[in-house]
Amino acid sequence: MNRRYRKTIIAGNWKMNKTATETKKFAEELKALLPKAKWCDVVVCVPAVNISAAMKAFKDMRVSIGAENLFYEKSGAYTGEWSADMLKDLGVKYVIIGHSERRQYFGETDFTVNKKVHAALEAGLHPIICVGESLEQRELGITMELIALQVKSALAGVPAEKLRKCVIAYEPVWAIGTGKTATSEQAAEVCTFIRTTVRHLYGARIARSITIQYGGSMKASNAAELLAQPDIDGGLIGGAALKADEFVDIINAANQD
Ligand code: PGA
């Protein structure tokens, strides 16, 4: 973390978990445990059908609501999809884009990720852009090339003044939901490389101000060490964000000096 130059953001990614009723219960539990003073921003990304319930449940708390996806067109005949404007209108602040599960199961590509990033920014949302290599890619030694390609294609055509609204999440696919966390050295190496890539594209000032998260089995026991790395400015957390006490333990780790 480097709080002097950029925000620390702890974001939960609920994936396809929790009903509206369970959302309300989680918010009540979180409210009781959330520290008063927070030096990090807290975001909860929920399934789209639960956004309204989440807006209501978290309304008195300093917690922003995020979505897990959007479609890039503004409106039209796209059965089953929702637009950036629809999310914005509900009060959503962040939206996860290009999560590896969407790339793997729902045909998301670097091209659609780029279109979604543009749609999110146009609506005034903060995209959390996910990038990350598979185990095979890591073993082939092409991690950095792949990450550079993902970052560059996600940000293609994004003007510098909009970049401040973007968050990049480094999520090694082999560490997601597997209990296998990247070592802090591995995570730091790639997050630093992402910042360097942004610096080459947009210059030092913007690169210094962008929040870069780590995601992939982040939990209370490893959060402090990961967040101690200067280029890791927060976490995108799946499993450990589903229980209020575990989520708060990670928020507390981000609150340390
Ligand atoms: P995990 O998920 O923390 O359960 O590994 C992270 C993510 O997919 O964002």
PDB file of C-alpha atoms and ligand atoms in Angstrom:
ATOM      1  CA  MET A   1       0.000   0.000   0.000  1.00  0.00           C
ATOM      2  CA  ASN A   2       1.048   3.542  -0.447  1.00  0.00           C
ATOM      3  CA  ARG A   3      -1.735   5.680   1.031  1.00  0.00           C
ATOM      4  CA  ARG A   4       0.074   8.879   0.189  1.00  0.00           C
ATOM      5  CA  TYR A   5      -0.480   8.491  -3.524  1.00  0.00           C
ATOM      6  CA  ARG A   6      -3.508   6.270  -3.920  1.00  0.00           C
ATOM      7  CA  LYS A   7      -6.555   4.730  -2.330  1.00  0.00           C
ATOM      8  CA  THR A   8      -6.453   1.384  -0.618  1.00  0.00           C
ATOM      9  CA  ILE A   9      -9.562  -0.547  -1.643  1.00  0.00           C
ATOM     10  CA  ILE A  10     -10.792  -3.747  -0.033  1.00  0.00           C
ATOM     11  CA  ALA A  11     -13.504  -5.206  -2.252  1.00  0.00           C
ATOM     12  CA  GLY A  12     -15.538  -8.349  -1.751  1.00  0.00           C
ATOM     13  CA  ASN A  13     -16.561 -10.298  -4.836  1.00  0.00           C
ATOM     14  CA  TRP A  14     -19.540 -12.382  -3.835  1.00  0.00           C
ATOM     15  CA  LYS A  15     -19.755 -14.168  -7.203  1.00  0.00           C
ATOM     16  CA  MET A  16     -23.004 -16.193  -7.398  1.00  0.00           C
ATOM     17  CA  ASN A  17     -23.566 -16.297  -3.651  1.00  0.00           C
ATOM     18  CA  LYS A  18     -26.178 -14.992  -1.201  1.00  0.00           C
ATOM     19  CA  THR A  19     -29.865 -14.270  -1.596  1.00  0.00           C
ATOM     20  CA  ALA A  20     -31.363 -10.846  -0.913  1.00  0.00           C
ATOM     21  CA  THR A  21     -32.280 -12.054   2.585  1.00  0.00           C
ATOM     22  CA  GLU A  22     -28.715 -13.211   3.214  1.00  0.00           C
ATOM     23  CA  THR A  23     -27.442  -9.862   1.904  1.00  0.00           C
ATOM     24  CA  LYS A  24     -29.415  -8.065   4.604  1.00  0.00           C
ATOM     25  CA  LYS A  25     -28.108 -10.434   7.291  1.00  0.00           C
ATOM     26  CA  PHE A  26     -24.504  -9.936   6.146  1.00  0.00           C
ATOM     27  CA  ALA A  27     -24.908  -6.134   6.229  1.00  0.00           C
ATOM     28  CA  GLU A  28     -26.203  -6.288   9.804  1.00  0.00           C
ATOM     29  CA  GLU A  29     -23.288  -8.477  10.886  1.00  0.00           C
ATOM     30  CA  LEU A  30     -20.774  -6.245   9.111  1.00  0.00           C
ATOM     31  CA  LYS A  31     -22.227  -3.115  10.686  1.00  0.00           C
ATOM     32  CA  ALA A  32     -21.594  -4.515  14.154  1.00  0.00           C
ATOM     33  CA  LEU A  33     -17.963  -5.376  13.346  1.00  0.00           C
ATOM     34  CA  LEU A  34     -16.785  -2.633  10.990  1.00  0.00           C
ATOM     35  CA  PRO A  35     -14.123  -0.396  12.563  1.00  0.00           C
ATOM     36  CA  LYS A  36     -15.173   3.246  12.927  1.00  0.00           C
ATOM     37  CA  ALA A  37     -12.013   4.688  11.414  1.00  0.00           C
ATOM     38  CA  LYS A  38     -11.062   3.124   8.126  1.00  0.00           C
ATOM     39  CA  TRP A  39      -8.070   4.056   6.058  1.00  0.00           C
ATOM     40  CA  CYS A  40      -9.296   1.969   3.208  1.00  0.00           C
ATOM     41  CA  ASP A  41     -12.392   2.093   1.037  1.00  0.00           C
ATOM     42  CA  VAL A  42     -14.681  -0.892   1.435  1.00  0.00           C
ATOM     43  CA  VAL A  43     -16.642  -2.237  -1.524  1.00  0.00           C
ATOM     44  CA  VAL A  44     -19.038  -5.152  -1.727  1.00  0.00           C
ATOM     45  CA  CYS A  45     -19.694  -6.477  -5.248  1.00  0.00           C
ATOM     46  CA  VAL A  46     -22.921  -8.438  -5.292  1.00  0.00           C
ATOM     47  CA  PRO A  47     -24.953 -10.380  -7.872  1.00  0.00           C
ATOM     48  CA  ALA A  48     -26.966  -7.975 -10.039  1.00  0.00           C
ATOM     49  CA  VAL A  49     -30.321  -9.225  -8.760  1.00  0.00           C
ATOM     50  CA  ASN A  50     -29.286  -8.261  -5.220  1.00  0.00           C
ATOM     51  CA  ILE A  51     -28.098  -4.740  -5.929  1.00  0.00           C
ATOM     52  CA  SER A  52     -31.286  -3.055  -4.750  1.00  0.00           C
ATOM     53  CA  ALA A  53     -31.327  -5.149  -1.589  1.00  0.00           C
ATOM     54  CA  ALA A  54     -27.669  -4.303  -0.992  1.00  0.00           C
ATOM     55  CA  MET A  55     -28.206  -0.561  -1.541  1.00  0.00           C
ATOM     56  CA  LYS A  56     -30.875  -0.669   1.138  1.00  0.00           C
ATOM     57  CA  ALA A  57     -29.007  -2.937   3.538  1.00  0.00           C
ATOM     58  CA  PHE A  58     -25.710  -0.993   3.452  1.00  0.00           C
ATOM     59  CA  LYS A  59     -27.198   2.497   3.226  1.00  0.00           C
ATOM     60  CA  ASP A  60     -25.995   3.795   6.614  1.00  0.00           C
ATOM     61  CA  MET A  61     -22.520   2.351   6.246  1.00  0.00           C
ATOM     62  CA  ARG A  62     -19.407   3.616   4.527  1.00  0.00           C
ATOM     63  CA  VAL A  63     -19.508   0.712   2.132  1.00  0.00           C
ATOM     64  CA  SER A  64     -19.836   1.149  -1.636  1.00  0.00           C
ATOM     65  CA  ILE A  65     -21.786  -1.298  -3.713  1.00  0.00           C
ATOM     66  CA  GLY A  66     -20.301  -2.840  -6.818  1.00  0.00           C
ATOM     67  CA  ALA A  67     -21.615  -5.063  -9.584  1.00  0.00           C
ATOM     68  CA  GLU A  68     -19.830  -8.103 -10.975  1.00  0.00           C
ATOM     69  CA  ASN A  69     -20.432  -7.455 -14.666  1.00  0.00           C
ATOM     70  CA  LEU A  70     -22.297  -5.325 -17.214  1.00  0.00           C
ATOM     71  CA  PHE A  71     -23.009  -5.373 -20.939  1.00  0.00           C
ATOM     72  CA  TYR A  72     -21.360  -2.694 -23.043  1.00  0.00           C
ATOM     73  CA  GLU A  73     -24.339  -1.589 -25.158  1.00  0.00           C
ATOM     74  CA  LYS A  74     -26.480   1.230 -23.809  1.00  0.00           C
ATOM     75  CA  SER A  75     -29.844  -0.514 -24.335  1.00  0.00           C
ATOM     76  CA  GLY A  76     -31.583  -2.785 -26.805  1.00  0.00           C
ATOM     77  CA  ALA A  77     -32.436  -6.372 -27.615  1.00  0.00           C
ATOM     78  CA  TYR A  78     -29.932  -8.144 -25.342  1.00  0.00           C
ATOM     79  CA  THR A  79     -32.064 -10.483 -23.297  1.00  0.00           C
ATOM     80  CA  GLY A  80     -30.669 -11.176 -19.859  1.00  0.00           C
ATOM     81  CA  GLU A  81     -28.151  -8.349 -19.836  1.00  0.00           C
ATOM     82  CA  TRP A  82     -27.928  -4.993 -18.054  1.00  0.00           C
ATOM     83  CA  SER A  83     -26.174  -1.764 -18.939  1.00  0.00           C
ATOM     84  CA  ALA A  84     -23.785   0.570 -17.164  1.00  0.00           C
ATOM     85  CA  ASP A  85     -26.521   3.227 -16.943  1.00  0.00           C
ATOM     86  CA  MET A  86     -28.831   0.776 -15.197  1.00  0.00           C
ATOM     87  CA  LEU A  87     -26.160   0.090 -12.578  1.00  0.00           C
ATOM     88  CA  LYS A  88     -25.408   3.774 -12.142  1.00  0.00           C
ATOM     89  CA  ASP A  89     -29.081   4.553 -11.686  1.00  0.00           C
ATOM     90  CA  LEU A  90     -29.287   2.038  -8.821  1.00  0.00           C
ATOM     91  CA  GLY A  91     -26.412   3.797  -7.037  1.00  0.00           C
ATOM     92  CA  VAL A  92     -23.671   1.333  -7.936  1.00  0.00           C
ATOM     93  CA  LYS A  93     -20.154   2.782  -7.786  1.00  0.00           C
ATOM     94  CA  TYR A  94     -17.827  -0.017  -8.919  1.00  0.00           C
ATOM     95  CA  VAL A  95     -18.103  -2.813 -11.466  1.00  0.00           C
ATOM     96  CA  ILE A  96     -15.823  -5.810 -11.871  1.00  0.00           C
ATOM     97  CA  ILE A  97     -14.835  -6.304 -15.492  1.00  0.00           C
ATOM     98  CA  GLY A  98     -13.059  -9.242 -17.100  1.00  0.00           C
ATOM     99  CA  HIS A  99     -12.995 -11.547 -14.089  1.00  0.00           C
ATOM    100  CA  SER A 100     -11.307 -14.815 -15.071  1.00  0.00           C
ATOM    101  CA  GLU A 101     -14.530 -16.733 -14.366  1.00  0.00           C
ATOM    102  CA  ARG A 102     -16.298 -14.567 -16.949  1.00  0.00           C
ATOM    103  CA  ARG A 103     -13.410 -15.105 -19.377  1.00  0.00           C
ATOM    104  CA  GLN A 104     -13.544 -18.856 -18.710  1.00  0.00           C
ATOM    105  CA  TYR A 105     -17.295 -19.575 -18.624  1.00  0.00           C
ATOM    106  CA  PHE A 106     -18.943 -16.685 -20.458  1.00  0.00           C
ATOM    107  CA  GLY A 107     -16.675 -15.968 -23.403  1.00  0.00           C
ATOM    108  CA  GLU A 108     -15.250 -12.685 -22.133  1.00  0.00           C
ATOM    109  CA  THR A 109     -12.262 -11.608 -24.235  1.00  0.00           C
ATOM    110  CA  ASP A 110      -9.758  -8.754 -24.095  1.00  0.00           C
ATOM    111  CA  PHE A 111     -11.889  -7.108 -26.777  1.00  0.00           C
ATOM    112  CA  THR A 112     -15.173  -7.262 -24.809  1.00  0.00           C
ATOM    113  CA  VAL A 113     -13.317  -6.242 -21.650  1.00  0.00           C
ATOM    114  CA  ASN A 114     -12.179  -3.078 -23.408  1.00  0.00           C
ATOM    115  CA  LYS A 115     -15.710  -2.289 -24.590  1.00  0.00           C
ATOM    116  CA  LYS A 116     -17.053  -2.826 -21.076  1.00  0.00           C
ATOM    117  CA  VAL A 117     -14.375  -0.594 -19.541  1.00  0.00           C
ATOM    118  CA  HIS A 118     -15.424   2.192 -21.916  1.00  0.00           C
ATOM    119  CA  ALA A 119     -19.124   1.652 -21.130  1.00  0.00           C
ATOM    120  CA  ALA A 120     -18.461   1.731 -17.375  1.00  0.00           C
ATOM    121  CA  LEU A 121     -16.391   4.919 -17.569  1.00  0.00           C
ATOM    122  CA  GLU A 122     -18.918   6.638 -19.790  1.00  0.00           C
ATOM    123  CA  ALA A 123     -21.619   5.986 -17.188  1.00  0.00           C
ATOM    124  CA  GLY A 124     -19.374   7.291 -14.391  1.00  0.00           C
ATOM    125  CA  LEU A 125     -18.675   3.900 -12.815  1.00  0.00           C
ATOM    126  CA  HIS A 126     -15.300   2.742 -11.512  1.00  0.00           C
ATOM    127  CA  PRO A 127     -14.246  -0.409 -13.368  1.00  0.00           C
ATOM    128  CA  ILE A 128     -12.243  -2.990 -11.431  1.00  0.00           C
ATOM    129  CA  ILE A 129     -10.367  -4.554 -14.344  1.00  0.00           C
ATOM    130  CA  CYS A 130      -9.181  -8.104 -13.702  1.00  0.00           C
ATOM    131  CA  VAL A 131      -6.062  -9.514 -15.294  1.00  0.00           C
ATOM    132  CA  GLY A 132      -4.147 -12.689 -14.529  1.00  0.00           C
ATOM    133  CA  GLU A 133      -2.355 -15.693 -15.953  1.00  0.00           C
ATOM    134  CA  SER A 134      -3.259 -19.367 -15.812  1.00  0.00           C
ATOM    135  CA  LEU A 135      -0.902 -21.926 -14.299  1.00  0.00           C
ATOM    136  CA  GLU A 136       0.103 -23.128 -17.784  1.00  0.00           C
ATOM    137  CA  GLN A 137       0.946 -19.573 -18.828  1.00  0.00           C
ATOM    138  CA  ARG A 138       3.005 -19.032 -15.678  1.00  0.00           C
ATOM    139  CA  GLU A 139       4.872 -22.276 -16.271  1.00  0.00           C
ATOM    140  CA  LEU A 140       5.550 -21.291 -19.875  1.00  0.00           C
ATOM    141  CA  GLY A 141       7.191 -18.135 -18.549  1.00  0.00           C
ATOM    142  CA  ILE A 142       4.846 -15.767 -20.402  1.00  0.00           C
ATOM    143  CA  THR A 143       3.135 -14.158 -17.382  1.00  0.00           C
ATOM    144  CA  MET A 144       4.454 -10.654 -17.954  1.00  0.00           C
ATOM    145  CA  GLU A 145       3.758 -10.636 -21.708  1.00  0.00           C
ATOM    146  CA  LEU A 146       0.226 -11.823 -21.056  1.00  0.00           C
ATOM    147  CA  ILE A 147      -0.416  -9.295 -18.287  1.00  0.00           C
ATOM    148  CA  ALA A 148       0.923  -6.469 -20.465  1.00  0.00           C
ATOM    149  CA  LEU A 149      -1.393  -7.539 -23.274  1.00  0.00           C
ATOM    150  CA  GLN A 150      -4.421  -7.742 -20.955  1.00  0.00           C
ATOM    151  CA  VAL A 151      -3.702  -4.341 -19.395  1.00  0.00           C
ATOM    152  CA  LYS A 152      -3.006  -2.630 -22.717  1.00  0.00           C
ATOM    153  CA  SER A 153      -6.073  -4.048 -24.428  1.00  0.00           C
ATOM    154  CA  ALA A 154      -8.368  -3.296 -21.462  1.00  0.00           C
ATOM    155  CA  LEU A 155      -7.207   0.326 -21.446  1.00  0.00           C
ATOM    156  CA  ALA A 156      -7.052   0.871 -25.224  1.00  0.00           C
ATOM    157  CA  GLY A 157      -8.584   4.233 -26.055  1.00  0.00           C
ATOM    158  CA  VAL A 158      -9.110   5.214 -22.404  1.00  0.00           C
ATOM    159  CA  PRO A 159      -8.022   8.845 -21.994  1.00  0.00           C
ATOM    160  CA  ALA A 160      -5.641   9.765 -19.184  1.00  0.00           C
ATOM    161  CA  GLU A 161      -8.228  11.784 -17.233  1.00  0.00           C
ATOM    162  CA  LYS A 162     -10.471   8.718 -17.004  1.00  0.00           C
ATOM    163  CA  LEU A 163      -7.734   6.422 -15.813  1.00  0.00           C
ATOM    164  CA  ARG A 164      -8.008   7.762 -12.302  1.00  0.00           C
ATOM    165  CA  LYS A 165     -11.400   6.077 -12.079  1.00  0.00           C
ATOM    166  CA  CYS A 166      -9.984   2.653 -12.939  1.00  0.00           C
ATOM    167  CA  VAL A 167      -8.794  -0.015 -10.537  1.00  0.00           C
ATOM    168  CA  ILE A 168      -6.716  -2.940 -11.788  1.00  0.00           C
ATOM    169  CA  ALA A 169      -6.902  -6.266  -9.975  1.00  0.00           C
ATOM    170  CA  TYR A 170      -4.133  -8.809 -10.472  1.00  0.00           C
ATOM    171  CA  GLU A 171      -5.739 -12.185 -10.039  1.00  0.00           C
ATOM    172  CA  PRO A 172      -3.579 -15.180 -10.944  1.00  0.00           C
ATOM    173  CA  VAL A 173      -6.144 -17.701 -12.168  1.00  0.00           C
ATOM    174  CA  TRP A 174      -4.360 -20.551 -10.379  1.00  0.00           C
ATOM    175  CA  ALA A 175      -4.867 -18.810  -7.040  1.00  0.00           C
ATOM    176  CA  ILE A 176      -8.590 -18.088  -7.345  1.00  0.00           C
ATOM    177  CA  GLY A 177     -10.792 -20.200  -5.122  1.00  0.00           C
ATOM    178  CA  THR A 178      -8.016 -22.772  -4.813  1.00  0.00           C
ATOM    179  CA  GLY A 179      -6.694 -21.819  -1.408  1.00  0.00           C
ATOM    180  CA  LYS A 180      -3.324 -21.323  -3.166  1.00  0.00           C
ATOM    181  CA  THR A 181      -2.203 -17.740  -2.705  1.00  0.00           C
ATOM    182  CA  ALA A 182       0.557 -16.225  -4.743  1.00  0.00           C
ATOM    183  CA  THR A 183       3.496 -15.491  -2.468  1.00  0.00           C
ATOM    184  CA  SER A 184       3.788 -11.832  -1.605  1.00  0.00           C
ATOM    185  CA  GLU A 185       6.901 -11.730  -3.824  1.00  0.00           C
ATOM    186  CA  GLN A 186       5.025 -13.206  -6.805  1.00  0.00           C
ATOM    187  CA  ALA A 187       2.049 -10.883  -6.278  1.00  0.00           C
ATOM    188  CA  ALA A 188       4.265  -7.841  -5.765  1.00  0.00           C
ATOM    189  CA  GLU A 189       6.332  -8.616  -8.845  1.00  0.00           C
ATOM    190  CA  VAL A 190       3.286  -8.618 -11.117  1.00  0.00           C
ATOM    191  CA  CYS A 191       1.577  -5.638  -9.443  1.00  0.00           C
ATOM    192  CA  THR A 192       4.774  -3.599  -9.862  1.00  0.00           C
ATOM    193  CA  PHE A 193       4.921  -4.716 -13.480  1.00  0.00           C
ATOM    194  CA  ILE A 194       1.304  -3.568 -13.988  1.00  0.00           C
ATOM    195  CA  ARG A 195       2.197  -0.140 -12.609  1.00  0.00           C
ATOM    196  CA  THR A 196       5.207   0.012 -14.930  1.00  0.00           C
ATOM    197  CA  THR A 197       2.948  -0.894 -17.866  1.00  0.00           C
ATOM    198  CA  VAL A 198       0.555   1.912 -16.896  1.00  0.00           C
ATOM    199  CA  ARG A 199       3.525   4.264 -16.551  1.00  0.00           C
ATOM    200  CA  HIS A 200       4.647   3.500 -20.095  1.00  0.00           C
ATOM    201  CA  LEU A 201       1.123   4.189 -21.336  1.00  0.00           C
ATOM    202  CA  TYR A 202       0.149   7.229 -19.233  1.00  0.00           C
ATOM    203  CA  GLY A 203       3.219   8.582 -17.463  1.00  0.00           C
ATOM    204  CA  ALA A 204       4.533   8.467 -13.911  1.00  0.00           C
ATOM    205  CA  ARG A 205       1.958  10.683 -12.201  1.00  0.00           C
ATOM    206  CA  ILE A 206      -1.027   8.630 -13.292  1.00  0.00           C
ATOM    207  CA  ALA A 207       0.746   5.321 -12.708  1.00  0.00           C
ATOM    208  CA  ARG A 208       1.479   6.413  -9.156  1.00  0.00           C
ATOM    209  CA  SER A 209      -2.146   7.235  -8.465  1.00  0.00           C
ATOM    210  CA  ILE A 210      -3.853   4.081  -9.751  1.00  0.00           C
ATOM    211  CA  THR A 211      -5.047   1.488  -7.252  1.00  0.00           C
ATOM    212  CA  ILE A 212      -3.795  -2.030  -8.012  1.00  0.00           C
ATOM    213  CA  GLN A 213      -5.380  -4.850  -6.042  1.00  0.00           C
ATOM    214  CA  TYR A 214      -4.335  -8.437  -5.543  1.00  0.00           C
ATOM    215  CA  GLY A 215      -6.973 -11.189  -5.698  1.00  0.00           C
ATOM    216  CA  GLY A 216      -6.728 -14.940  -5.272  1.00  0.00           C
ATOM    217  CA  SER A 217      -7.323 -16.621  -1.933  1.00  0.00           C
ATOM    218  CA  MET A 218      -6.611 -13.443   0.026  1.00  0.00           C
ATOM    219  CA  LYS A 219      -7.637 -13.994   3.638  1.00  0.00           C
ATOM    220  CA  ALA A 220      -6.996 -12.697   7.130  1.00  0.00           C
ATOM    221  CA  SER A 221      -3.855 -14.790   7.550  1.00  0.00           C
ATOM    222  CA  ASN A 222      -2.085 -13.493   4.430  1.00  0.00           C
ATOM    223  CA  ALA A 223      -3.665 -10.059   3.880  1.00  0.00           C
ATOM    224  CA  ALA A 224      -1.212  -8.033   5.990  1.00  0.00           C
ATOM    225  CA  GLU A 225       1.822  -9.463   4.214  1.00  0.00           C
ATOM    226  CA  LEU A 226       0.333  -8.924   0.753  1.00  0.00           C
ATOM    227  CA  LEU A 227      -0.831  -5.396   1.597  1.00  0.00           C
ATOM    228  CA  ALA A 228       2.608  -4.515   2.976  1.00  0.00           C
ATOM    229  CA  GLN A 229       3.931  -4.619  -0.593  1.00  0.00           C
ATOM    230  CA  PRO A 230       4.160  -1.045  -1.870  1.00  0.00           C
ATOM    231  CA  ASP A 231       2.419  -1.777  -5.185  1.00  0.00           C
ATOM    232  CA  ILE A 232      -0.478  -3.807  -3.720  1.00  0.00           C
ATOM    233  CA  ASP A 233      -3.195  -1.306  -2.827  1.00  0.00           C
ATOM    234  CA  GLY A 234      -5.948  -3.593  -1.703  1.00  0.00           C
ATOM    235  CA  GLY A 235      -7.667  -6.845  -2.410  1.00  0.00           C
ATOM    236  CA  LEU A 236     -10.432  -8.355  -4.488  1.00  0.00           C
ATOM    237  CA  ILE A 237     -11.657 -11.082  -2.213  1.00  0.00           C
ATOM    238  CA  GLY A 238     -13.968 -13.976  -3.019  1.00  0.00           C
ATOM    239  CA  GLY A 239     -14.403 -16.741  -0.439  1.00  0.00           C
ATOM    240  CA  ALA A 240     -13.137 -14.800   2.580  1.00  0.00           C
ATOM    241  CA  ALA A 241     -15.520 -11.902   1.821  1.00  0.00           C
ATOM    242  CA  LEU A 242     -18.607 -14.042   2.343  1.00  0.00           C
ATOM    243  CA  LYS A 243     -18.332 -14.062   6.126  1.00  0.00           C
ATOM    244  CA  ALA A 244     -18.527 -10.677   7.840  1.00  0.00           C
ATOM    245  CA  ASP A 245     -15.914 -11.492  10.495  1.00  0.00           C
ATOM    246  CA  GLU A 246     -13.347 -12.745   7.968  1.00  0.00           C
ATOM    247  CA  PHE A 247     -13.983  -9.742   5.716  1.00  0.00           C
ATOM    248  CA  VAL A 248     -13.487  -7.366   8.653  1.00  0.00           C
ATOM    249  CA  ASP A 249     -10.215  -9.078   9.572  1.00  0.00           C
ATOM    250  CA  ILE A 250      -8.935  -8.197   6.087  1.00  0.00           C
ATOM    251  CA  ILE A 251     -10.209  -4.608   6.414  1.00  0.00           C
ATOM    252  CA  ASN A 252      -8.343  -4.399   9.720  1.00  0.00           C
ATOM    253  CA  ALA A 253      -5.180  -5.661   8.041  1.00  0.00           C
ATOM    254  CA  ALA A 254      -5.532  -2.804   5.532  1.00  0.00           C
ATOM    255  CA  ASN A 255      -5.935  -0.371   8.423  1.00  0.00           C
ATOM    256  CA  GLN A 256      -2.493  -1.127   9.849  1.00  0.00           C
ATOM    257  CA  ASP A 257       0.322   1.296   9.421  1.00  0.00           C
TER     258      ASP A 257
HETATM  259  P1  PGA B   1     -11.019 -16.015  -3.951  1.00  0.00           P
HETATM  260  O1  PGA B   1     -11.621 -15.217  -5.207  1.00  0.00           O
HETATM  261  O2  PGA B   1     -10.651 -14.998  -2.934  1.00  0.00           O
HETATM  262  O3  PGA B   1     -12.148 -16.921  -3.490  1.00  0.00           O
HETATM  263  O4  PGA B   1      -9.837 -16.776  -4.442  1.00  0.00           O
HETATM  264  C1  PGA B   1     -11.047 -14.022  -5.635  1.00  0.00           C
HETATM  265  C2  PGA B   1     -11.747 -13.531  -6.882  1.00  0.00           C
HETATM  266  O5  PGA B   1     -12.115 -14.365  -7.699  1.00  0.00           O
HETATM  267  O6  PGA B   1     -11.959 -12.317  -7.050  1.00  0.00           O
END
